Short mmCIF file of C-alpha atoms in Angstrom, two decimals:
data_model
loop_
_atom_site.label_atom_id
_atom_site.label_comp_id
_atom_site.label_asym_id
_atom_site.label_seq_id
_atom_site.Cartn_x
_atom_site.Cartn_y
_atom_site.Cartn_z
CA MET A 1 134.39 106.91 90.64
CA LEU A 2 130.45 106.90 90.91
CA GLU A 3 130.77 109.71 93.41
CA ASN A 4 132.25 111.89 90.62
CA ILE A 5 129.15 111.22 88.39
CA LYS A 6 125.95 113.10 89.22
CA ILE A 7 123.50 110.28 89.18
CA THR A 8 120.85 111.37 91.77
CA ASN A 9 118.93 114.46 92.92
CA HIS A 10 116.77 115.49 95.95
CA GLU A 11 113.51 115.11 94.46
CA LEU A 12 110.69 113.07 96.13
CA VAL A 13 107.13 112.27 95.12
CA ILE A 14 104.65 111.33 97.55
CA GLY A 15 101.24 109.86 96.79
CA LEU A 16 98.27 109.81 99.14
CA VAL A 17 95.55 107.33 99.38
CA GLY A 18 92.42 107.58 101.31
CA ALA A 19 88.79 106.55 100.83
CA VAL A 20 86.25 109.40 99.93
CA GLY A 21 85.39 111.52 102.87
CA SER A 22 89.06 110.92 104.61
CA SER A 23 91.05 113.87 105.85
CA LEU A 24 93.51 114.06 103.05
CA SER A 25 93.61 117.84 102.91
CA PRO A 26 94.71 118.08 106.64
CA LEU A 27 97.27 115.21 105.85
CA THR A 28 98.70 117.43 102.90
CA ASP A 29 99.19 120.45 104.88
CA ILE A 30 100.96 118.59 107.64
CA VAL A 31 103.40 116.94 105.20
CA GLN A 32 103.92 120.18 103.50
CA ASN A 33 104.58 122.17 106.57
CA LEU A 34 107.03 119.52 107.92
CA LEU A 35 108.86 119.38 104.71
CA GLU A 36 109.17 123.26 104.57
CA GLN A 37 109.84 124.11 107.94
CA GLN A 38 112.01 121.13 109.25
CA PHE A 39 113.61 119.51 106.11
CA ASN A 40 114.21 122.75 104.06
CA TYR A 41 112.14 121.47 101.06
CA GLN A 42 110.05 123.34 98.63
CA VAL A 43 106.72 121.64 97.99
CA GLU A 44 104.50 121.26 95.06
CA ILE A 45 100.75 120.12 95.47
CA ILE A 46 99.32 118.18 92.67
CA ARG A 47 95.41 117.68 93.13
CA VAL A 48 94.28 115.20 90.74
CA SER A 49 90.61 116.39 90.73
CA LYS A 50 91.51 120.07 90.41
CA ASP A 51 94.69 120.06 88.33
CA ILE A 52 93.99 117.08 85.94
CA LEU A 53 90.30 116.15 85.82
CA ALA A 54 89.08 119.58 85.93
CA GLU A 55 91.31 120.41 83.09
CA PHE A 56 89.74 117.60 80.92
CA TYR A 57 86.35 117.84 82.32
CA PRO A 58 85.44 121.06 84.20
CA TYR A 59 82.59 120.99 86.45
CA THR A 60 80.33 123.81 85.24
CA GLN A 61 77.12 123.17 86.75
CA ASN A 62 75.78 124.68 89.88
CA GLY A 63 75.15 121.35 91.71
CA SER A 64 75.66 119.82 94.93
CA ALA A 65 78.98 118.46 96.27
CA PHE A 66 77.50 114.96 95.95
CA ASP A 67 77.04 115.73 92.00
CA ARG A 68 80.50 117.18 91.90
CA ILE A 69 82.34 114.15 93.25
CA GLN A 70 80.28 111.95 91.28
CA HIS A 71 81.14 113.80 88.22
CA TYR A 72 84.77 113.52 88.79
CA MET A 73 84.40 109.79 89.64
CA ASP A 74 82.86 109.29 86.47
CA LYS A 75 85.35 111.26 84.39
CA GLY A 76 88.35 109.51 86.10
CA ASN A 77 86.82 106.05 85.01
CA GLU A 78 86.19 107.21 81.64
CA LEU A 79 89.88 108.36 81.22
CA ARG A 80 91.01 105.05 82.62
CA ARG A 81 88.63 102.98 80.49
CA ASP A 82 89.57 105.00 77.14
CA TYR A 83 93.22 105.35 77.68
CA GLN A 84 94.24 102.51 80.03
CA ASN A 85 94.10 102.25 83.87
CA ASP A 86 97.45 104.35 84.27
CA PHE A 87 96.52 107.34 82.36
CA LEU A 88 96.01 109.51 85.35
CA ALA A 89 99.41 108.67 86.60
CA LEU A 90 100.84 109.74 83.19
CA GLN A 91 99.14 112.89 83.65
CA ILE A 92 100.63 113.31 87.22
CA VAL A 93 104.19 112.83 85.61
CA LYS A 94 103.26 115.47 82.99
CA GLN A 95 102.39 117.84 85.89
CA ILE A 96 105.81 117.00 87.58
CA TYR A 97 107.77 117.48 84.40
CA GLN A 98 106.07 120.79 83.48
CA ARG A 99 106.58 122.32 87.00
CA ARG A 100 110.29 121.35 86.93
CA GLN A 101 110.68 122.95 83.57
CA ALA A 102 108.94 126.23 84.73
CA TRP A 103 111.43 126.09 87.75
CA GLN A 104 114.32 125.77 85.52
CA GLN A 105 113.41 128.69 83.34
CA GLN A 106 112.81 130.93 86.34
CA HIS A 107 116.10 130.01 87.81
CA PRO A 108 118.52 129.30 85.03
CA LYS A 109 121.73 129.83 86.90
CA GLN A 110 120.85 127.18 89.63
CA ASP A 111 121.75 123.40 89.60
CA ILE A 112 118.27 121.58 89.25
CA GLN A 113 119.78 118.59 90.91
CA GLN A 114 120.53 120.38 94.09
CA ARG A 115 117.23 121.66 94.43
CA ARG A 116 115.24 120.03 97.39
CA VAL A 117 111.58 119.58 96.13
CA ALA A 118 108.74 117.31 96.82
CA TYR A 119 105.58 116.59 94.91
CA ILE A 120 102.54 115.63 96.97
CA VAL A 121 99.85 113.91 94.90
CA ASP A 122 96.49 114.32 96.33
CA SER A 123 94.97 111.63 95.50
CA LEU A 124 95.47 108.20 94.06
CA LYS A 125 92.35 105.70 93.36
CA HIS A 126 93.64 102.89 91.47
CA GLU A 127 96.50 100.31 91.77
CA ALA A 128 97.66 100.68 88.25
CA GLU A 129 98.24 104.42 89.08
CA ILE A 130 100.61 103.44 92.00
CA GLN A 131 102.35 100.86 89.91
CA ALA A 132 103.09 103.19 87.27
CA LEU A 133 104.44 105.76 89.67
CA ARG A 134 106.68 103.34 91.20
CA GLN A 135 107.79 102.13 87.84
CA ILE A 136 108.77 105.55 86.73
CA TYR A 137 110.08 107.03 90.09
CA GLY A 138 111.55 103.84 91.61
CA ASN A 139 112.48 104.20 95.18
CA GLY A 140 111.85 108.00 95.05
CA PHE A 141 108.14 107.49 95.14
CA PHE A 142 106.43 106.88 98.55
CA GLN A 143 102.76 105.93 99.04
CA LEU A 144 100.95 107.11 102.27
CA SER A 145 97.66 105.46 103.06
CA LEU A 146 95.11 107.12 105.49
CA TYR A 147 92.78 105.00 107.30
CA GLU A 148 89.66 106.73 108.79
CA ALA A 149 86.55 105.09 110.08
CA LYS A 150 83.55 104.73 107.76
CA THR A 151 81.36 106.62 110.38
CA ALA A 152 83.75 109.37 110.54
CA ARG A 153 83.88 109.67 106.68
CA THR A 154 80.05 109.63 106.50
CA HIS A 155 79.91 112.22 109.15
CA ALA A 156 82.38 114.43 107.15
CA LEU A 157 80.51 114.00 103.72
CA VAL A 158 77.27 114.95 105.52
CA ASN A 159 78.42 117.93 107.63
CA LYS A 160 81.30 119.28 105.60
CA TYR A 161 79.64 118.87 102.11
CA GLY A 162 76.02 119.07 103.12
CA MET A 163 74.93 115.74 101.53
CA SER A 164 72.43 113.19 102.82
CA GLU A 165 73.50 110.13 104.58
CA ASP A 166 72.20 108.02 101.61
CA ASN A 167 74.27 109.88 99.16
CA ALA A 168 77.51 109.79 101.33
CA LYS A 169 76.78 105.80 101.46
CA ILE A 170 76.52 105.75 97.61
CA LEU A 171 79.97 107.52 97.39
CA ILE A 172 81.66 105.49 100.01
CA GLU A 173 80.47 102.16 98.53
CA ARG A 174 81.38 103.23 95.02
CA ASP A 175 84.97 104.44 96.30
CA GLU A 176 85.75 101.17 97.88
CA GLY A 177 85.78 99.15 94.75
CA GLU A 178 83.80 98.98 91.69
CA ALA A 179 83.15 95.83 89.79
CA ASN A 180 84.84 97.06 86.49
CA SER A 181 88.68 97.06 86.04
CA TYR A 182 88.85 100.83 85.43
CA GLY A 183 86.62 102.20 88.15
CA GLN A 184 87.55 103.40 91.86
CA HIS A 185 89.76 100.79 93.40
CA THR A 186 90.74 102.52 96.71
CA SER A 187 90.50 99.26 98.78
CA GLU A 188 92.98 97.78 96.20
CA ALA A 189 95.27 100.51 96.19
CA PHE A 190 95.38 101.08 100.05
CA HIS A 191 97.41 98.24 101.21
CA LEU A 192 100.23 99.06 98.66
CA ALA A 193 101.51 101.77 101.19
CA ASP A 194 105.03 102.40 102.21
CA TYR A 195 103.50 103.88 105.49
CA PHE A 196 99.97 103.62 107.00
CA LEU A 197 98.31 106.36 108.86
CA LYS A 198 95.24 106.56 110.78
CA PHE A 199 93.18 109.70 111.85
CA GLU A 200 90.99 109.73 114.93
CA HIS A 201 90.33 113.57 115.09
CA ASN A 202 93.77 114.23 116.58
CA LEU A 203 95.99 116.06 114.38
CA ASN A 204 98.95 115.99 116.66
CA HIS A 205 99.05 112.22 116.50
CA LEU A 206 99.02 112.45 112.67
CA ARG A 207 101.63 115.04 112.52
CA GLU A 208 103.86 112.83 114.72
CA SER A 209 103.32 109.88 112.42
CA CYS A 210 104.21 111.96 109.33
CA LEU A 211 107.30 113.22 111.13
CA ARG A 212 108.58 109.73 111.87
CA PHE A 213 107.96 108.70 108.34
CA LEU A 214 109.91 111.44 107.04
CA LYS A 215 112.83 110.81 109.55
CA LEU A 216 112.99 107.33 108.22
CA ILE A 217 113.20 108.25 104.49
CA PHE A 218 115.77 111.03 105.31
CA LYS A 219 118.41 108.77 106.95
CA ASN A 220 117.54 109.08 110.66
CA PRO A 221 119.75 105.96 112.02
CA TYR A 222 117.97 105.86 115.30
CA ILE A 223 114.52 104.94 114.48
CA THR A 224 113.73 101.16 114.88
CA PRO A 225 110.56 99.26 114.46
CA THR A 226 107.70 99.33 116.93
CA PHE A 227 106.45 95.80 118.17
CA ASN A 228 103.22 96.45 116.10
CA GLU A 229 105.53 97.00 112.91
CA PHE A 230 107.52 93.99 113.54
CA ALA A 231 104.44 91.87 114.12
CA ALA A 232 102.76 93.14 111.00
CA TYR A 233 105.73 92.53 108.93
CA MET A 234 106.03 88.90 110.30
CA SER A 235 102.29 88.48 109.36
CA PHE A 236 103.25 89.59 105.89
CA SER A 237 106.35 87.28 105.83
CA ALA A 238 103.97 84.55 106.85
CA SER A 239 101.66 85.38 104.06
CA LEU A 240 104.49 84.52 101.39
CA ARG A 241 104.22 81.12 101.99
CA SER A 242 100.59 80.80 100.87
CA ALA A 243 99.92 79.10 97.67
CA ASP A 244 96.20 80.03 97.47
CA LEU A 245 94.86 80.76 94.08
CA SER A 246 92.90 84.22 95.09
CA ARG A 247 95.36 86.07 97.69
CA GLN A 248 98.08 85.55 100.19
CA VAL A 249 97.05 86.48 103.79
CA GLY A 250 99.32 86.32 106.71
CA ALA A 251 98.49 86.32 110.73
CA VAL A 252 100.49 86.58 114.03
CA VAL A 253 99.27 86.13 117.55
CA ALA A 254 101.10 87.92 119.98
CA ARG A 255 100.84 88.72 123.86
CA ASP A 256 103.08 90.86 126.01
CA GLU A 257 105.31 92.02 122.77
CA THR A 258 105.91 88.25 122.26
CA ILE A 259 104.98 86.26 119.08
CA LEU A 260 103.05 83.16 119.96
CA ALA A 261 102.20 81.84 116.55
CA ILE A 262 101.87 82.58 112.84
CA GLY A 263 99.49 81.49 110.20
CA SER A 264 98.86 81.89 106.46
CA ASN A 265 95.90 80.99 104.03
CA ASP A 266 96.51 77.43 102.65
CA VAL A 267 95.07 73.97 102.59
CA PRO A 268 95.24 71.99 105.84
CA LYS A 269 97.16 68.56 105.88
CA PHE A 270 96.72 65.32 108.05
CA ARG A 271 97.97 65.74 111.75
CA GLY A 272 97.61 69.42 111.66
CA GLY A 273 99.03 72.41 110.06
CA THR A 274 99.18 73.46 106.22
CA TYR A 275 101.14 72.07 103.19
CA TRP A 276 104.74 73.14 102.76
CA PRO A 277 106.87 72.29 99.73
CA TYR A 278 109.45 69.67 100.65
CA PHE A 279 112.79 68.62 99.27
CA ASN A 280 112.77 65.62 97.31
CA GLU A 281 115.97 63.49 98.30
CA GLU A 282 115.82 61.38 95.16
CA THR A 283 115.47 64.02 92.60
CA GLY A 284 116.98 67.26 94.27
CA ALA A 285 113.89 69.02 93.39
CA VAL A 286 111.67 71.03 95.67
CA GLU A 287 108.18 69.91 95.17
CA ASP A 288 104.67 69.82 96.53
CA VAL A 289 102.50 67.17 97.71
CA ALA A 290 100.41 65.59 94.86
CA ASN A 291 96.83 66.72 95.00
CA GLY A 292 97.41 68.60 98.18
CA ARG A 293 97.21 72.43 97.54
CA ASP A 294 94.61 73.85 95.13
CA TYR A 295 96.88 74.71 92.35
CA MET A 296 98.28 71.02 92.20
CA ARG A 297 94.59 69.96 91.67
CA GLY A 298 94.22 72.78 89.02
CA TYR A 299 91.09 74.49 90.48
CA ASP A 300 89.48 76.39 93.20
CA VAL A 301 86.71 74.25 94.70
CA ASN A 302 84.96 77.56 96.10
CA THR A 303 84.82 79.29 92.81
CA GLN A 304 83.52 76.14 91.10
CA GLU A 305 80.90 75.63 93.74
CA LYS A 306 79.87 79.39 93.33
CA GLN A 307 79.40 78.75 89.40
CA GLY A 308 77.40 75.55 90.31
CA ILE A 309 75.01 77.57 92.55
CA ILE A 310 74.56 80.14 89.77
CA GLN A 311 74.02 77.47 87.07
CA ASP A 312 71.44 75.70 89.43
CA LEU A 313 69.54 78.91 89.89
CA LEU A 314 69.57 79.75 86.08
CA GLY A 315 68.24 76.21 85.37
CA GLN A 316 65.36 76.78 87.61
CA ILE A 317 64.67 80.11 86.41
CA GLU A 318 64.72 79.13 82.84
CA HIS A 319 62.12 76.55 83.31
CA VAL A 320 59.75 79.58 84.19
CA ILE A 321 60.93 82.01 81.50
CA GLU A 322 60.28 79.14 78.74
CA ARG A 323 56.89 78.54 80.31
CA GLU A 324 55.82 82.08 80.76
CA MET A 325 57.58 84.27 78.18
CA PRO A 326 57.41 84.76 74.43
CA ASN A 327 60.27 83.41 72.53
CA GLU A 328 61.84 86.53 71.25
CA ARG A 329 62.52 87.93 74.68
CA ARG A 330 63.95 84.61 76.40
CA ALA A 331 67.60 84.95 75.19
CA SER A 332 67.93 88.66 76.48
CA VAL A 333 66.16 88.02 79.70
CA LYS A 334 68.48 85.02 80.53
CA THR A 335 71.46 86.92 79.74
CA GLU A 336 70.37 89.73 82.10
CA ILE A 337 69.47 87.35 84.98
CA GLU A 338 72.90 85.52 84.53
CA ASN A 339 74.62 88.91 84.88
CA ILE A 340 72.47 89.96 87.84
CA LEU A 341 73.40 86.49 89.65
CA ARG A 342 77.14 86.80 88.90
CA GLN A 343 77.26 90.34 90.39
CA SER A 344 75.12 89.39 93.26
CA LYS A 345 76.46 88.48 96.88
CA ILE A 346 76.89 84.94 95.58
CA LYS A 347 80.24 86.03 94.45
CA ASN A 348 81.16 86.80 97.98
CA ILE A 349 80.71 83.21 99.49
CA LEU A 350 83.65 81.69 101.20
CA GLU A 351 82.48 78.57 102.75
CA TYR A 352 83.39 76.03 100.08
CA GLY A 353 87.11 76.88 99.98
CA ARG A 354 89.50 74.09 101.08
CA VAL A 355 92.01 76.79 102.47
CA VAL A 356 92.19 77.43 106.32
CA HIS A 357 92.21 81.22 106.74
CA ALA A 358 95.44 82.74 108.05
CA GLU A 359 93.83 83.78 111.32
CA MET A 360 92.58 80.35 111.94
CA ASP A 361 95.85 78.65 111.01
CA ALA A 362 97.66 81.10 113.63
CA LEU A 363 94.91 80.21 116.46
CA LEU A 364 94.86 76.46 115.76
CA SER A 365 98.81 76.55 116.05
CA CYS A 366 98.30 77.71 119.51
CA SER A 367 95.86 75.17 120.30
CA ARG A 368 98.11 72.31 119.08
CA SER A 369 100.91 73.74 121.28
CA ASN A 370 98.69 74.20 124.38
CA ILE A 371 99.14 78.03 124.24
CA SER A 372 96.29 80.08 125.51
CA THR A 373 94.89 82.78 123.27
CA VAL A 374 92.91 84.72 125.85
CA GLY A 375 93.92 88.35 126.06
CA ALA A 376 96.27 87.99 122.92
CA THR A 377 96.39 90.49 120.05
CA LEU A 378 95.96 89.23 116.34
CA PHE A 379 98.10 90.88 113.79
CA VAL A 380 96.55 90.03 110.29
CA THR A 381 97.40 91.39 106.64
CA THR A 382 93.56 91.65 105.81
CA PHE A 383 90.64 92.61 107.86
CA PRO A 384 89.22 89.32 108.98
CA CYS A 385 86.16 87.80 107.26
CA HIS A 386 82.86 87.26 109.28
CA ASN A 387 83.63 83.55 109.15
CA CYS A 388 86.98 84.12 111.18
CA ALA A 389 85.54 86.93 113.25
CA LYS A 390 83.36 84.43 115.34
CA HIS A 391 86.24 82.10 115.95
CA ILE A 392 88.47 85.02 117.03
CA LEU A 393 85.88 85.98 119.51
CA ALA A 394 85.54 82.54 120.73
CA ALA A 395 89.34 82.20 121.19
CA GLY A 396 89.53 85.20 123.74
CA ILE A 397 91.54 87.51 121.43
CA GLU A 398 91.18 90.99 122.69
CA LYS A 399 92.54 93.12 119.72
CA VAL A 400 92.87 92.72 116.03
CA VAL A 401 95.23 94.84 113.99
CA PHE A 402 94.66 94.82 110.41
CA VAL A 403 96.57 96.28 107.49
CA GLU A 404 94.23 95.86 104.43
CA PRO A 405 90.54 96.80 104.65
CA TYR A 406 88.02 94.10 103.62
CA PRO A 407 84.61 95.76 102.50
CA LYS A 408 83.18 92.35 102.00
CA SER A 409 83.50 91.30 105.70
CA LEU A 410 80.46 91.58 107.78
CA ALA A 411 82.30 90.96 111.04
CA LEU A 412 81.22 94.36 112.51
CA HIS A 413 77.62 94.12 111.36
CA LEU A 414 77.12 90.61 112.57
CA HIS A 415 78.74 90.99 115.91
CA ASP A 416 78.25 94.50 116.78
CA GLU A 417 77.53 93.62 120.45
CA SER A 418 81.10 92.00 120.77
CA ILE A 419 83.25 93.74 118.42
CA THR A 420 84.04 97.55 117.94
CA GLN A 421 86.45 100.03 116.43
CA ARG A 422 88.03 102.12 119.10
CA TRP A 423 86.91 105.69 117.93
CA GLU A 424 83.31 104.71 117.53
CA HIS A 425 82.63 103.96 121.25
CA SER A 426 83.80 105.33 124.59
CA GLU A 427 86.58 104.01 126.65
CA THR A 428 83.92 102.27 128.99
CA ASP A 429 82.44 100.46 126.06
CA ILE A 430 85.52 99.03 124.56
CA THR A 431 86.69 97.38 127.65
CA HIS A 432 83.90 94.74 127.07
CA LYS A 433 84.52 94.60 123.30
CA LEU A 434 87.05 92.93 120.84
CA ILE A 435 88.66 95.83 119.41
CA PHE A 436 89.57 96.06 115.47
CA GLU A 437 92.14 98.63 114.71
CA PRO A 438 94.01 99.78 111.57
CA PHE A 439 97.82 99.14 111.66
CA VAL A 440 99.85 102.33 111.63
CA GLY A 441 103.54 102.56 110.63
CA VAL A 442 106.05 101.29 107.99
CA GLY A 443 104.48 98.83 105.47
CA ALA A 444 106.01 95.51 104.79
CA ARG A 445 107.09 96.65 101.21
CA SER A 446 109.38 99.17 102.90
CA PHE A 447 110.42 97.39 106.13
CA MET A 448 113.77 96.37 104.92
CA ASN A 449 114.73 99.41 103.22
CA LEU A 450 113.86 101.90 105.90
CA PHE A 451 115.05 99.77 108.98
CA SER A 452 118.15 97.82 107.88
CA LEU A 453 121.50 99.75 108.33
CA SER A 454 123.07 97.97 105.53
CA LEU A 455 120.85 95.33 103.59
CA GLY A 456 118.02 97.79 102.20
CA VAL A 457 117.98 99.61 98.94
CA GLY A 458 119.94 102.74 99.29
CA GLU A 459 122.82 104.19 101.24
CA LYS A 460 124.35 102.15 104.10
CA LEU A 461 123.48 103.98 107.51
CA LYS A 462 125.92 104.80 110.36
CA ARG A 463 125.10 105.36 113.96
CA LYS A 464 128.55 106.28 115.44
CA ASP A 465 131.78 107.95 114.38
CA ALA A 466 135.32 106.54 114.46
CA PHE A 467 135.42 107.47 118.29
CA GLY A 468 132.14 105.80 119.19
CA HIS A 469 130.04 108.91 119.58
CA VAL A 470 126.65 108.93 118.21
CA LEU A 471 126.19 111.01 115.00
CA ASN A 472 124.34 114.43 115.05
CA TRP A 473 121.43 113.97 112.52
CA GLN A 474 119.85 117.21 111.42
CA ALA A 475 116.50 117.32 109.29
CA SER A 476 117.39 120.54 107.41
CA THR A 477 120.42 118.94 105.77
CA ALA A 478 119.47 115.38 105.75
CA THR A 479 119.29 113.67 102.34
CA LEU A 480 117.17 111.11 100.81
CA ARG A 481 118.43 107.44 101.77
CA MET A 482 116.94 106.27 98.47
CA PRO A 483 117.43 108.99 96.14
CA LEU A 484 115.95 109.31 92.69
CA HIS A 485 118.43 108.41 89.92
CA VAL A 486 118.38 110.77 86.98
CA LEU A 487 120.08 108.55 84.45
CA SER A 488 118.98 105.37 83.15
CA TYR A 489 121.26 102.50 83.33
CA GLN A 490 122.22 102.82 79.82
CA ASP A 491 122.88 106.37 80.28
CA LEU A 492 125.03 105.75 83.47
CA GLU A 493 126.83 103.01 81.50
CA ALA A 494 127.89 105.53 78.91
CA LYS A 495 129.06 107.94 81.59
CA ILE A 496 131.09 105.22 83.19
CA MET A 497 132.73 104.40 79.89
CA GLN A 498 133.94 107.88 79.49
CA VAL A 499 135.36 107.90 83.18
CA ILE A 500 137.25 104.52 82.90
CA ALA A 501 138.63 105.33 79.36
CA HIS A 502 141.04 107.72 81.02
CA LYS A 503 141.90 105.52 84.08
CA LYS A 504 143.77 102.47 82.69
CA PRO A 505 145.80 100.32 84.89
CA GLU A 506 149.60 100.67 84.29
#
C-alpha cells in the first residue's frame, strides 16, 4: 500500500568539508557537472560565505584576502556564539526552502516531488552544523570531506590569494580547531563524512572518486568495497569496543590485502591484550572487571596528572607573586596565569594515560602471535600521535592510512627524516620513508548503507533479473537508494489510516 502514497522525492543535499585553502571550488564544479551531465539533475549551489555570512555581515572594506577570510571566520563564530552552534545550518535550510518555493512559483504545473535537484553546500565548519543537517534531512544528506596536504593549502593561500606564509599559517591553525565551542572546528567535522576524498593536483582522480560516490548513492549494485575501505571499516569496528573516556580509536595491521591484527585504545590487562566485558555466569549480567577500565575507577589518570602539573606550577609561581607584587594585582594576575597554563601545550600531554593506543594494541597483537609487521600497512581511524609514530617506525610498517586528521600530532615534525606524505616528496624519496596518507572512499557511517544489498537503510538492491542476466543500470534514470521522506511519521500515519479505512478484510 505504501507504494500508492507519495512519501519520497528526488532531492539530495551534499555538504562539503575541507580545511581553509582546500580545493573546494573545483570539487563543487566536479560534483555539479557530474550530476547535471550524467544523472539528469538540476544543481543549486549554496556558498555559506557569499549567500549567508555576507547577507548578515557584508565585507565592505578594501582589504586583503587574509582580512576578508578572517572577517567571515569572525562573523561565523559570532553567529554560532549568539544563536547556538547550529545557526548557520538553519540558515542553509532557509536557503533550500526559499529556492524550492521559488521553483514552485516558476513551475506551478510541475510535480515538485518529481524534480531531480541537488543542493551543494560549500562549506561546513562545525560538527553541530552537520548534526543539524543530518537530523533535518536524514539519509538525504551526505557529507563529502576533502583532504589536502597543509603544504598544498599554504601554497594555495600564498599564491592564489597573495597572502604571506605567516598569515596563511594563522588561518590554517585557526581553521583546524579553535578552543571555544562556537569557533572553527574543521578537524572535528572532517571525520563525520559519508565519503572521503583527497586532492593531489589531479582533477581526473578527484572526478573519478566523485563519480563512484554518486553511483553508490544512486543504487549502482555492482560497486563493492576496495580493500582499503574494508580495512578502514574494520578499524572503525575495532574502535567501538573502546571504553576510553576521551575518544574511541581503532587500528588494523594488514599485508597483501589480508588483515593480520586489530587494535583499539583501552587499558591493558595481565598476560596481554586489553580488557573486554565478560558474561557473569552467576548473575547473567555482562560486566567489566572491577578497577580495570578507567570508567570503573571513575577518573582519567592523564587528565588528573595534567591538572597536578598546572597546580604545581601555579603554586610555585604564586610564591613569587606574593613576594613581588602588590596585593591589589595578585588575584587578577593569578587568574590570568592559570588561564595561560590551561590553554598551553600542557593540555596535549598524553604520557600519563593508562590506555594503550590502538596502533600499539594492533602491533602488540602481532608480536604475541609471532606475526612480522615488516612491510605491513596500518589503517587507523585517527592520525597517529607522535608517541605511536616512533613505535610504528620501529615495527617496520611501510604505510599508514588514516581517516581523521590529528593536528596535535608532532609525528611528521619529529621524524621528518623517516616519515613523509606522498605528495610532498618525489617517488625516489618516499621509497626510503614511512608514508602517511589519508583514507579515500566510503566512510564507516555509510558502509552498510551503501554496500549491503539488503541490510542497509533504503531500498533492497538486485543484481540480476529472473533469467539470471545482470541488470542495466543507467545514471540518467537512476534514483536515490535512500530518498528523502517528505512526510513526518505522524503525517504518514494519518495517510495510512485513510488508506486502510477503505480496505477492511471480509
